Amino acid sequence: MRSYQWATVAFTALAVIAFYALLFSSAKDIGARFGPRLQDMEESGPQ
């Protein structure tokens, strides 16, 4: 492989890692914000 191809591979890998890090971080924040409310709704629902 040529050097610019390695640079492209490295950049793409870093972009994918950053995307998934942000995705999981935001999912964790959403769970912390809406999780208790959803659990209350689930507990008060039909048995």
CSV table of N, CA and C in Angstrom, one decimal:
chain,number,residue,atom,x,y,z
A,1,MET,N,0.8,-1.2,0.0
A,1,MET,CA,0.0,0.0,0.0
A,1,MET,C,0.9,1.2,0.0
A,2,ARG,N,0.4,2.3,-0.6
A,2,ARG,CA,1.1,3.5,-0.6
A,2,ARG,C,0.8,4.3,0.6
A,3,SER,N,1.7,5.3,0.9
A,3,SER,CA,1.6,6.0,2.2
A,3,SER,C,0.3,6.8,2.3
A,4,TYR,N,-0.2,7.3,1.2
A,4,TYR,CA,-1.5,8.1,1.3
A,4,TYR,C,-2.6,7.1,1.6
A,5,GLN,N,-2.5,5.9,1.2
A,5,GLN,CA,-3.6,4.9,1.5
A,5,GLN,C,-3.5,4.6,3.0
A,6,TRP,N,-2.4,4.4,3.6
A,6,TRP,CA,-2.3,4.2,5.0
A,6,TRP,C,-2.8,5.4,5.8
A,7,ALA,N,-2.6,6.6,5.3
A,7,ALA,CA,-3.1,7.8,6.0
A,7,ALA,C,-4.6,7.8,5.9
A,8,THR,N,-5.2,7.4,4.8
A,8,THR,CA,-6.6,7.3,4.6
A,8,THR,C,-7.2,6.2,5.5
A,9,VAL,N,-6.6,5.1,5.6
A,9,VAL,CA,-7.0,4.0,6.5
A,9,VAL,C,-7.0,4.5,8.0
A,10,ALA,N,-5.9,5.2,8.4
A,10,ALA,CA,-5.8,5.6,9.7
A,10,ALA,C,-6.9,6.7,10.0
A,11,PHE,N,-7.1,7.6,9.1
A,11,PHE,CA,-8.1,8.6,9.3
A,11,PHE,C,-9.5,8.0,9.4
A,12,THR,N,-9.8,7.1,8.6
A,12,THR,CA,-11.1,6.4,8.6
A,12,THR,C,-11.3,5.7,9.9
A,13,ALA,N,-10.3,5.0,10.3
A,13,ALA,CA,-10.4,4.2,11.6
A,13,ALA,C,-10.6,5.1,12.8
A,14,LEU,N,-9.9,6.3,12.8
A,14,LEU,CA,-10.1,7.2,13.9
A,14,LEU,C,-11.5,7.8,13.8
A,15,ALA,N,-12.0,8.1,12.6
A,15,ALA,CA,-13.3,8.7,12.5
A,15,ALA,C,-14.4,7.7,13.0
A,16,VAL,N,-14.2,6.4,12.7
A,16,VAL,CA,-15.2,5.4,13.1
A,16,VAL,C,-15.2,5.2,14.6
A,17,ILE,N,-14.0,5.2,15.2
A,17,ILE,CA,-13.8,5.1,16.7
A,17,ILE,C,-14.5,6.3,17.3
A,18,ALA,N,-14.2,7.5,16.8
A,18,ALA,CA,-14.8,8.7,17.4
A,18,ALA,C,-16.3,8.7,17.3
A,19,PHE,N,-16.9,8.2,16.2
A,19,PHE,CA,-18.3,8.1,16.0
A,19,PHE,C,-18.9,7.2,17.0
A,20,TYR,N,-18.4,6.0,17.2
A,20,TYR,CA,-18.9,5.1,18.2
A,20,TYR,C,-18.8,5.6,19.6
A,21,ALA,N,-17.7,6.3,19.9
A,21,ALA,CA,-17.5,6.8,21.2
A,21,ALA,C,-18.6,7.9,21.5
A,22,LEU,N,-18.9,8.7,20.6
A,22,LEU,CA,-19.9,9.7,20.8
A,22,LEU,C,-21.3,9.1,20.8
A,23,LEU,N,-21.5,8.0,20.0
A,23,LEU,CA,-22.8,7.3,20.0
A,23,LEU,C,-23.1,6.7,21.4
A,24,PHE,N,-22.1,6.0,21.9
A,24,PHE,CA,-22.3,5.3,23.2
A,24,PHE,C,-22.4,6.4,24.3
A,25,SER,N,-21.7,7.4,24.2
A,25,SER,CA,-21.7,8.5,25.3
A,25,SER,C,-23.1,9.1,25.3
A,26,SER,N,-23.6,9.4,24.1
A,26,SER,CA,-25.0,10.1,24.0
A,26,SER,C,-26.0,9.1,24.5
A,27,ALA,N,-25.9,7.8,24.2
A,27,ALA,CA,-26.9,6.8,24.6
A,27,ALA,C,-26.9,6.7,26.1
A,28,LYS,N,-25.7,6.8,26.7
A,28,LYS,CA,-25.6,6.8,28.2
A,28,LYS,C,-26.3,8.0,28.8
A,29,ASP,N,-26.1,9.2,28.2
A,29,ASP,CA,-26.7,10.4,28.7
A,29,ASP,C,-28.2,10.3,28.6
A,30,ILE,N,-28.7,9.8,27.5
A,30,ILE,CA,-30.2,9.7,27.2
A,30,ILE,C,-30.8,8.7,28.2
A,31,GLY,N,-30.1,7.6,28.5
A,31,GLY,CA,-30.6,6.7,29.5
A,31,GLY,C,-30.6,7.3,30.9
A,32,ALA,N,-29.6,8.1,31.2
A,32,ALA,CA,-29.7,8.8,32.6
A,32,ALA,C,-30.8,9.8,32.7
A,33,ARG,N,-31.1,10.4,31.6
A,33,ARG,CA,-32.1,11.5,31.6
A,33,ARG,C,-33.6,10.9,31.6
A,34,PHE,N,-33.8,9.9,30.7
A,34,PHE,CA,-35.1,9.4,30.5
A,34,PHE,C,-35.4,8.0,31.2
A,35,GLY,N,-34.3,7.4,31.7
A,35,GLY,CA,-34.5,6.0,32.3
A,35,GLY,C,-35.4,6.0,33.4
A,36,PRO,N,-35.2,6.8,34.5
A,36,PRO,CA,-36.1,6.8,35.6
A,36,PRO,C,-37.6,7.0,35.2
A,37,ARG,N,-37.9,7.9,34.3
A,37,ARG,CA,-39.3,8.1,33.9
A,37,ARG,C,-39.8,6.9,33.2
A,38,LEU,N,-39.0,6.3,32.4
A,38,LEU,CA,-39.5,5.1,31.7
A,38,LEU,C,-39.7,3.9,32.6
A,39,GLN,N,-38.9,3.8,33.6
A,39,GLN,CA,-39.1,2.7,34.6
A,39,GLN,C,-40.3,3.0,35.5
A,40,ASP,N,-40.6,4.2,35.8
A,40,ASP,CA,-41.9,4.5,36.5
A,40,ASP,C,-43.1,4.2,35.7
A,41,MET,N,-43.0,4.5,34.4
A,41,MET,CA,-44.1,4.2,33.5
A,41,MET,C,-44.3,2.6,33.4
A,42,GLU,N,-43.2,1.9,33.3
A,42,GLU,CA,-43.3,0.5,33.3
A,42,GLU,C,-43.9,-0.1,34.5
A,43,GLU,N,-43.5,0.4,35.7
A,43,GLU,CA,-44.0,-0.1,37.0
A,43,GLU,C,-45.5,0.2,37.2
A,44,SER,N,-45.9,1.3,36.7
A,44,SER,CA,-47.3,1.7,36.9
A,44,SER,C,-48.2,1.2,35.8
A,45,GLY,N,-47.7,0.4,34.8
A,45,GLY,CA,-48.5,-0.1,33.8
A,45,GLY,C,-49.3,-1.3,34.2
A,46,PRO,N,-50.1,-1.9,33.3
A,46,PRO,CA,-50.9,-3.1,33.7
A,46,PRO,C,-50.0,-4.2,34.1
A,47,GLN,N,-50.5,-5.0,35.1
A,47,GLN,CA,-49.7,-6.1,35.6
A,47,GLN,C,-50.1,-7.4,35.0
